[in-house]
Structure formats: structure tokens, C-alpha cells
Tab-separated table of C-alpha atoms in Angstrom:
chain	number	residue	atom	x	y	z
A	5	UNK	CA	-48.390	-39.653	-29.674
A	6	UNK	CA	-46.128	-37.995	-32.606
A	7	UNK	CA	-47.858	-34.636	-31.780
A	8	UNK	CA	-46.926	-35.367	-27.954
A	9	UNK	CA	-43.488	-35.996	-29.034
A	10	UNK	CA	-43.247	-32.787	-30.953
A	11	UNK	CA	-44.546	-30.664	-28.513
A	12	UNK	CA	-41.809	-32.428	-26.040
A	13	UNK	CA	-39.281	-31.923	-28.406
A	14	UNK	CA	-39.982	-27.864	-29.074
A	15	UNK	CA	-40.138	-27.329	-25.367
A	16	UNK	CA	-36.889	-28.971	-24.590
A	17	UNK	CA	-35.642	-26.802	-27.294
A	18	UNK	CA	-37.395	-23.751	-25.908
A	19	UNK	CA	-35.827	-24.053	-22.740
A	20	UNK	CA	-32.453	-25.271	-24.067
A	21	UNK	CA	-32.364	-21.812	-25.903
A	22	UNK	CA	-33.311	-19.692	-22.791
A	23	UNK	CA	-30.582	-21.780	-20.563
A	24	UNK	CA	-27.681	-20.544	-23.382
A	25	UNK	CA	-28.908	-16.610	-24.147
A	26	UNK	CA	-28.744	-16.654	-19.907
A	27	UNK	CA	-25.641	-18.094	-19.815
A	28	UNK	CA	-24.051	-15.936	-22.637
A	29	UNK	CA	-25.410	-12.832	-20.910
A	30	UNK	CA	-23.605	-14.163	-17.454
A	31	UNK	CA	-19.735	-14.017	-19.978
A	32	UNK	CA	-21.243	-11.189	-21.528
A	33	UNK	CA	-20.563	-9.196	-18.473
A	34	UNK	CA	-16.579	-8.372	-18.717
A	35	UNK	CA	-14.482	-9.129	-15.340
A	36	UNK	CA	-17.188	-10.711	-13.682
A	37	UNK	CA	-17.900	-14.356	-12.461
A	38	UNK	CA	-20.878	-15.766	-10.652
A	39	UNK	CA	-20.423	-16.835	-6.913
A	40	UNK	CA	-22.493	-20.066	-6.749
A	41	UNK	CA	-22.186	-20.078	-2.846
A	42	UNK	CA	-23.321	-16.925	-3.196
A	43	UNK	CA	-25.949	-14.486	-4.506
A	44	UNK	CA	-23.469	-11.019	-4.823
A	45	UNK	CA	-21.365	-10.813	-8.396
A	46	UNK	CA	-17.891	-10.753	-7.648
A	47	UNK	CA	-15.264	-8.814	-9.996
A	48	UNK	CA	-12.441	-10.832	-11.237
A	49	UNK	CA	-9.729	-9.079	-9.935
A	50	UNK	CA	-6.905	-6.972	-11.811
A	51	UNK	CA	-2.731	-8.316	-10.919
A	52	UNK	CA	-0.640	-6.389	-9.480
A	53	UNK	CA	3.315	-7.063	-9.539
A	54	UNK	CA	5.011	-6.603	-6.356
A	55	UNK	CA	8.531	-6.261	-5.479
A	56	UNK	CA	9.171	-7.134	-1.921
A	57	UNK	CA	12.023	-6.635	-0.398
A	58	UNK	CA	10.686	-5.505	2.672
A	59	UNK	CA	13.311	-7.485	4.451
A	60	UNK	CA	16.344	-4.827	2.485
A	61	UNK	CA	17.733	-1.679	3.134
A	62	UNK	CA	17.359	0.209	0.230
A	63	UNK	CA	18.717	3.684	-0.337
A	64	UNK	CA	15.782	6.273	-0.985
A	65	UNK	CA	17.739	7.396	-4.016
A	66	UNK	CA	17.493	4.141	-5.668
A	67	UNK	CA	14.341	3.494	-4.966
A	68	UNK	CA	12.690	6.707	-6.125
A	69	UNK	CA	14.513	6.654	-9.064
A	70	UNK	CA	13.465	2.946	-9.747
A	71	UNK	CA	9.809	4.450	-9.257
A	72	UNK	CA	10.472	7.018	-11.657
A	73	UNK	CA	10.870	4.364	-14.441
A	74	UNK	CA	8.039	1.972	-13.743
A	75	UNK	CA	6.392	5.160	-14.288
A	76	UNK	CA	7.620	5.986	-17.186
A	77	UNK	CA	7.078	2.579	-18.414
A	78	UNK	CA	3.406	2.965	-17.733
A	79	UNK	CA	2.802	6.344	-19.509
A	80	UNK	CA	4.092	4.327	-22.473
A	81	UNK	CA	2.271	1.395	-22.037
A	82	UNK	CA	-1.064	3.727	-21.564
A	83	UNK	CA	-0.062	5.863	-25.201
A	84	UNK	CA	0.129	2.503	-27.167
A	85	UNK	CA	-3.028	1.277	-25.460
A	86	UNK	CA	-1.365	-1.385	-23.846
A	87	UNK	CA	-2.083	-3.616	-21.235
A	88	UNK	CA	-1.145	-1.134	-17.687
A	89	UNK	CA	-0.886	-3.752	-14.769
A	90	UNK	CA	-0.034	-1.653	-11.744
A	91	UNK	CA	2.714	-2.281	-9.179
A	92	UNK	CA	3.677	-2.239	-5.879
A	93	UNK	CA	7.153	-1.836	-3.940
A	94	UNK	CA	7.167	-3.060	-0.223
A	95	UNK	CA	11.002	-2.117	1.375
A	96	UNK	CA	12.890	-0.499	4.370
A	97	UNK	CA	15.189	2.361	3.568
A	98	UNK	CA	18.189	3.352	5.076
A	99	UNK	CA	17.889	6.483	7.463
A	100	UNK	CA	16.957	9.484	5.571
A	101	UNK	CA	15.009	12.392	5.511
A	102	UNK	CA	12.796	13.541	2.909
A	103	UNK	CA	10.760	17.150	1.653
A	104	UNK	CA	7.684	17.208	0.340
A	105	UNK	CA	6.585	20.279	-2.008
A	106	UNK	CA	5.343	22.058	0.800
A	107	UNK	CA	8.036	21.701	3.250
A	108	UNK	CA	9.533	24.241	4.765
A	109	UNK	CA	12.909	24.310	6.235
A	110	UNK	CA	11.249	25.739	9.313
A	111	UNK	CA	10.937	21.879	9.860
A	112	UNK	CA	14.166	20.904	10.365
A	113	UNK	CA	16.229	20.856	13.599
A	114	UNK	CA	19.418	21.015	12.526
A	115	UNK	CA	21.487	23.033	9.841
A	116	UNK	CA	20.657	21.787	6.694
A	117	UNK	CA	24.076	22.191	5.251
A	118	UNK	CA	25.186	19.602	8.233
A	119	UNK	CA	22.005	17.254	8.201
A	120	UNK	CA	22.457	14.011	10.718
A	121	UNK	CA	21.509	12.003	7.838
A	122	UNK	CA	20.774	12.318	3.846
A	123	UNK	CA	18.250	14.885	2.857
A	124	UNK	CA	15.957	14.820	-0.362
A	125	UNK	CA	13.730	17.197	-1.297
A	126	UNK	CA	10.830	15.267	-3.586
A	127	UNK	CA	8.043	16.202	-5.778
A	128	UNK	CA	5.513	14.020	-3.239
A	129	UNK	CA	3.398	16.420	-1.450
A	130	UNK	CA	3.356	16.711	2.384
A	131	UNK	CA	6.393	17.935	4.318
A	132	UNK	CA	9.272	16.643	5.907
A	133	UNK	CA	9.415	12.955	7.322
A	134	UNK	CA	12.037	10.152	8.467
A	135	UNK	CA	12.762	7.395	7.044
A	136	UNK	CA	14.826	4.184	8.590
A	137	UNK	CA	14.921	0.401	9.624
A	138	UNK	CA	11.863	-0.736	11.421
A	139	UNK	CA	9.605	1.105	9.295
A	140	UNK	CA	7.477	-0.443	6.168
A	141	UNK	CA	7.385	1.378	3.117
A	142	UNK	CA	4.358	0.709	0.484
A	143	UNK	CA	5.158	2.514	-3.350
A	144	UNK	CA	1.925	1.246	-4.951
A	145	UNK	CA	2.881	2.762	-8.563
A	146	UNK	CA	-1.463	2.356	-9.884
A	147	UNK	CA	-3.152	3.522	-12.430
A	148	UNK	CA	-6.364	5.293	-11.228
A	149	UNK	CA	-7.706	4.928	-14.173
A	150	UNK	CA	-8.547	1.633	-13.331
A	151	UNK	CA	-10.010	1.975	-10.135
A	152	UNK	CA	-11.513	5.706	-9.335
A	153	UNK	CA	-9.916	8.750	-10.654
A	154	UNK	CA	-9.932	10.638	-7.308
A	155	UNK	CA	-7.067	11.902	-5.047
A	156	UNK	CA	-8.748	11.985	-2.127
A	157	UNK	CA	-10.114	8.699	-2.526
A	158	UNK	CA	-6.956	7.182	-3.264
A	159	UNK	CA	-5.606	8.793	0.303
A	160	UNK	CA	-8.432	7.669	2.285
A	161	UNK	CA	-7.568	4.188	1.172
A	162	UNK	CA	-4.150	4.066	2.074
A	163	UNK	CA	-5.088	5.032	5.280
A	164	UNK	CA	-8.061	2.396	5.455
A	165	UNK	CA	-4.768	-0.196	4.278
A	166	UNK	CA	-2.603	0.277	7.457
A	167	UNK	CA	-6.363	0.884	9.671
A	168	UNK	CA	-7.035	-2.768	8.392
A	169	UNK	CA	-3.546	-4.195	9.601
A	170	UNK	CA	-3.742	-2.496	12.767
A	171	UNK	CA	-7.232	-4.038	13.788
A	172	UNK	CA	-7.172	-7.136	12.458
A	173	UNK	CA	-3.659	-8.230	13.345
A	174	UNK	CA	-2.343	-6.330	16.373
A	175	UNK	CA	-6.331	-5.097	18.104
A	176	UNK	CA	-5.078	-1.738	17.925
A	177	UNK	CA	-7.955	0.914	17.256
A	178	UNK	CA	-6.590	3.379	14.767
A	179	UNK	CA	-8.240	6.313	13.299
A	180	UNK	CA	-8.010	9.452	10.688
A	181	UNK	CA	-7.987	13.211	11.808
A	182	UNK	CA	-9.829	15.637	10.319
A	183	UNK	CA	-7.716	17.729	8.051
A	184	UNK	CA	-4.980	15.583	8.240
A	185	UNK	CA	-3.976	12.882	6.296
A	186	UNK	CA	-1.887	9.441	8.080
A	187	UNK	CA	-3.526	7.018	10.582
A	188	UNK	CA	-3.101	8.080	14.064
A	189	UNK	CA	-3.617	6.537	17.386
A	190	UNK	CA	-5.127	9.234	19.974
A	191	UNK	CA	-2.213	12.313	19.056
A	192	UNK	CA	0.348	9.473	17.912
A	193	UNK	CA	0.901	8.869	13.867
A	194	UNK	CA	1.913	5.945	13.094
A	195	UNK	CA	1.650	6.254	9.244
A	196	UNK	CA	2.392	8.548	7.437
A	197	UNK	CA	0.926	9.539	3.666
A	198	UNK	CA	2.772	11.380	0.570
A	199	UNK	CA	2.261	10.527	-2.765
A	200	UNK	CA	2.492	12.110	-6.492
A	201	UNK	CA	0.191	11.642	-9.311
A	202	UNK	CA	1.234	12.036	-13.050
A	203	UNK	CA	-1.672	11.361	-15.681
A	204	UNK	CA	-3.120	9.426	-13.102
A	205	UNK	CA	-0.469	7.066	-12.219
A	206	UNK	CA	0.682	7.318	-8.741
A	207	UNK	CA	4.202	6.949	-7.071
A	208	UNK	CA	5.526	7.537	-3.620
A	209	UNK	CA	3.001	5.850	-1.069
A	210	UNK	CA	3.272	5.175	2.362
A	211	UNK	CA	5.589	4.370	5.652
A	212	UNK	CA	4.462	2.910	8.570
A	213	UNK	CA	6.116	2.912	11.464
A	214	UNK	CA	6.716	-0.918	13.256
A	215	UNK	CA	10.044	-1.037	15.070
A	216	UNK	CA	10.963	2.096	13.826
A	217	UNK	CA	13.456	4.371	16.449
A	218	UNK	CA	11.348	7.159	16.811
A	219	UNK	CA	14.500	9.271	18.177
A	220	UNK	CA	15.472	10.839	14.508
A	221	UNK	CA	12.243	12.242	14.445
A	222	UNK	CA	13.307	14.637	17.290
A	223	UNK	CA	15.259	16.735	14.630
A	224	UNK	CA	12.220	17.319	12.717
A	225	UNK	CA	8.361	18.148	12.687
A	226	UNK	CA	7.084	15.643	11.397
A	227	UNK	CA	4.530	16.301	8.305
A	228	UNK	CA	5.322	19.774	10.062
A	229	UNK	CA	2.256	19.275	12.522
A	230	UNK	CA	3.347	20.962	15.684
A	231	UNK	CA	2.092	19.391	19.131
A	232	UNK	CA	1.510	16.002	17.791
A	233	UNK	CA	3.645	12.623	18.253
A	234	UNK	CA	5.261	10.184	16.180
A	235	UNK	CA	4.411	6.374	17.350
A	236	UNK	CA	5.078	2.357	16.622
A	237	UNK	CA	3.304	-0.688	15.946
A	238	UNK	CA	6.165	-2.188	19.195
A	239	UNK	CA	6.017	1.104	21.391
A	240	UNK	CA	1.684	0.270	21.648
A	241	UNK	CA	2.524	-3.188	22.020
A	242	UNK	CA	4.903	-2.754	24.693
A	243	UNK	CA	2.491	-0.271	26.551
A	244	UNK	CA	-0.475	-2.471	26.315
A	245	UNK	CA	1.589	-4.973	28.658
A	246	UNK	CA	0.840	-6.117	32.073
A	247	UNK	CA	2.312	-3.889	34.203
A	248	UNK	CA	4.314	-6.538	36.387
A	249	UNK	CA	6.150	-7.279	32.914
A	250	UNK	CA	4.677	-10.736	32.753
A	251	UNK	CA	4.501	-11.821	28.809
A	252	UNK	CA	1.341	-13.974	28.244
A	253	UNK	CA	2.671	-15.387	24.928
A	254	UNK	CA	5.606	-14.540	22.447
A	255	UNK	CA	2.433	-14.658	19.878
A	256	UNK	CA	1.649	-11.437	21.406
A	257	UNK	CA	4.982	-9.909	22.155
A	258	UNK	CA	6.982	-10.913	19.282
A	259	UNK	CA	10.364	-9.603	18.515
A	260	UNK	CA	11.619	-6.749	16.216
A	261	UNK	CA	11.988	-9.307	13.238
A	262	UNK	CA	8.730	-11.585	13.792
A	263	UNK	CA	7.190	-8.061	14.152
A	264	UNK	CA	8.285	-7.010	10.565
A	265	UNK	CA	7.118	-9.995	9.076
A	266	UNK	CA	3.670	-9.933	10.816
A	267	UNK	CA	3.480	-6.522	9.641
A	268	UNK	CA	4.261	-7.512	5.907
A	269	UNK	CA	2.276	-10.422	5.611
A	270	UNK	CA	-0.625	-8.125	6.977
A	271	UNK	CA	-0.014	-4.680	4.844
A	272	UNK	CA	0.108	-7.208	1.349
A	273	UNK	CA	-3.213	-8.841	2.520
A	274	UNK	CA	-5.056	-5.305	3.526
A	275	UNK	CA	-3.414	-4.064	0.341
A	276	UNK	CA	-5.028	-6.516	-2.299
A	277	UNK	CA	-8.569	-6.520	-0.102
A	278	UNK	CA	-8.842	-2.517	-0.422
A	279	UNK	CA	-7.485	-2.526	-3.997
A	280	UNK	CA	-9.251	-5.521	-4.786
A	281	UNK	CA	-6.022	-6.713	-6.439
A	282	UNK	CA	-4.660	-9.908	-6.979
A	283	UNK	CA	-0.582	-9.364	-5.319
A	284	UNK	CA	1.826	-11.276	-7.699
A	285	UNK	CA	5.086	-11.570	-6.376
A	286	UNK	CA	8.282	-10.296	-8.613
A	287	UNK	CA	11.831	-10.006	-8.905
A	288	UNK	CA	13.489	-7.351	-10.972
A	289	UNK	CA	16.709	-8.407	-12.560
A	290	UNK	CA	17.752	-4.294	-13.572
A	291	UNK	CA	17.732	-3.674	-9.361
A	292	UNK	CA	20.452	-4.552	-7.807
A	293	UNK	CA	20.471	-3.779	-4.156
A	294	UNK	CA	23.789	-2.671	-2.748
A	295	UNK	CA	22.771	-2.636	1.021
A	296	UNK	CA	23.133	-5.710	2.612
A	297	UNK	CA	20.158	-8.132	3.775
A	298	UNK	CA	18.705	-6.812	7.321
């Protein structure tokens, strides 16, 4: 009976010993959890800080020099081998036009000296573009060192962000080009892509075209692609009506502003599933936005 006891007792043991090297192999693994209702390994996911004032008019200026300094803050972070969370920026900007480094003034419509609005030339590649109220604008300010240290990656999933909103929200199809970055619907863009890397933190991003008046784009090329059309997120909404003009629901034809914050609530969601990032909302005490509140 003792020697039934004992062998009880050393195979309880046994087993308790092979239950605790599993489970200290399962937090062994860094940044990943097990998924009980599930058999896949999911990745904890990384924050990221985001300062959304998509509902403000911010001046480019500000905002690209605001950029300029979270970067700056990161390279330092990175050379004390510091924690590097990355960021985001979500705003409108007031009506401007910007230059890539490839742009060419070739581009423009009108005398540069007497512009129709502001005019900055950047260090984002790409060409010439508009930007103004109605349109989203995503800075994600990453570090690709934590996801994949690849340009063209990082492009293609930009894109795949706004191809996410447009299906799953507003049904709309979207698709890339070959050769050409944005997201484009048949010969319309509706997003377009410039960004900067330094040591492998990005700046600059994304604009995507909701409500957008599409009529300052007449005095440019856009992305200097001749033959090719600028679009909206309302323009293909308003199209896809019944042509007797009968609204089915305002679900479906909202107005400009429920068609911003649709958009918004969409772009953050697409944003964190592609990045597999976990969006914290912040506010930044040292920006102080002079425009007023849309």
C-alpha cells in the first residue's frame, strides 16, 4: 500500500513538473499570449500614441514641423536604447499645396510667385498634391524597426489601410496601380501616398480624400500623373445613388460631418489591424492649435 502511495506520489510529481517547464516555455516566448478560444498564437501588440485632431484645421507648417520633433525625439530615444513607442497624427489642414523631392514645377498651373494658396516644397518623396478641409490626413511617425524594415512594404500597407476603410465601411472596391503608389478607384485616386524615412523612422503619411473640394486640384497635376483623376469618399457616394434622387437611409448618405467621423473612426481601426497596434489616444500640451475647431 506504502509502495502504491509512493508510486502515486512520484507521478503526481512527474506530471506536476511537466505542467510548469510547459507553462514556463508558453512566458518564455516574449510578446506572445495563448488564445484559449483558439489554436493560432497571437502577438501582444506594441502602443501607439495618437494625436487626433482630425476634427482641426491645422496649418501644414505646424504640423510638419511638430513631426520633425517627434522625430527627433525618437532618434534619441533609439541612441540611449530606450523604449521607441511609435506615433500617429490624424488632422485636416488648411488649403495648401505641397512638393515632393521629385516635383517639378511643370506641375503647377499657376505662377508660382502668385500661388492661389501656400506652397511648400518638402523632403517627402512624390510630387505635388493639395491639401484642404474634407480630406483626412494620417502622419504615422513608426519605427520600422519594429515591424519590417522595408519601404515598399511600408507603402503597400498604407494603401491596404485606406483599401480596408473603403470596403468595409462605405462597399467601395478600391485598388492599387501598377507603378503607382495611392489607392485608386477605376482612373480616380482617392489617396494619395508620400512619406520620408530617416534611420528608419518614418514621417509624412497619407491624405485621403472624403469631402474634400476636388476644384484646387485643377491648378495642379496631381502626383504629376497626367490623364488620371482626383476623387472622394462623397463624390462615389453620391454617384452610387438612385437615379430618381430617392435616399434609402441617411445611414447611407450621411452628411459632410457624419462622413468625416465615419471616415476617422474607420482609418484608426484599419490603422491598428494592419499595424497590429494598439491606438492610444493623446493630447500634447507643447501644440497649440491656432485655427479654430471645424
Amino acid at each position: 500500500m506504502i509502495r502504491g502511495i509512493l508510486a502515486g506520489s512520484c507521478r503526481y510529481m512527474e506530471l506536476s513538473y511537466v505542467f510548469w517547464l510547459l507553462l514556463g516555455e508558453v512566458f518564455s516566448k516574449s510578446n506572445q499570449v495563448i488564445d484559449f478560444t483558439s489554436s493560432k498564437t497571437l502577438e501582444i501588440r506594441k502602443t501607439c500614441e495618437c494625436f487626433d485632431l482630425y476634427n482641426e484645421l491645422v496649418p501644414y507648417d505646424k504640423a510638419w514641423s511638430w513631426q520633425k520633433n517627434i522625430v527627433k525625439e525618437k532618434k534619441e530615444l533609439i541612441e540611449s536604447n530606450e523604449e521607441c513607442p511609435d506615433s500617429l497624427i490624424i488632422l485636416q489642414h488648411s488649403p495648401v499645396y505641397t512638393l515632393g523631392t521629385a516635383s517639378s514645377e511643370e506641375h503647377l498651373n499657376f505662377d508660382i510667385k502668385d500661388p492661389p494658396f501656400q506652397v511648400f516644397r518638402t523632403e517627402r518623396g512624390g510630387e505635388v498634391t493639395y491639401h484642404g478641409p474634407g480630406q483626412l490626413v494620417m502622419y504615422p511617425i513608426i519605427n520600422l524597426r519594429n515591424h519590417k524594415m522595408d519601404l515598399h512594404w511600408y507603402l503597400r500597407a498604407l494603401e491596404e489601410v485606406v483599401i480596408r476603410v473603403l470596403s468595409s465601411t462605405f462597399s467601395i472596391k478600391a485598388s492599387r496601380l501598377e507603378g503607382l503608389t495611392g489607392v485608386w478607384i477605376g482612373d480616380q485616386k482617392l489617396a494619395a501616398m508620400g512619406i520620408r524615412v530617416s534611420q528608419w523612422i518614418t514621417y509624412h503619411g497619407l491624405a485621403l480624400n472624403v469631402t474634400t473640394d476636388l476644384n484646387p486640384f485643377r491648378w495642379i497635376v496631381p502626383c504629376g500623373i497626367q490623364n488620371r483623376q482626383v476623387g472622394s469618399i462623397k463624390e462615389l457616394l453620391r454617384q452610387s445613388q438612385p437615379s430618381n434622387g430617392c435616399r434609402k437611409s441617411d445611414l447611407h448618405h450621411p452628411d459632410d460631418f457624419q462622413l468625416i467621423d465615419i471616415t476617422h473612426n474607420s482609418l484608426i481601426k484599419e490603422f491598428s489591424e494592419v499595424f497590429q497596434l494598439e491606438v492610444q489616444h493623446k493630447t500634447n500640451p507643447l501644440f497649440e492649435l491656432s485655427e479654430k475647431n471645424i
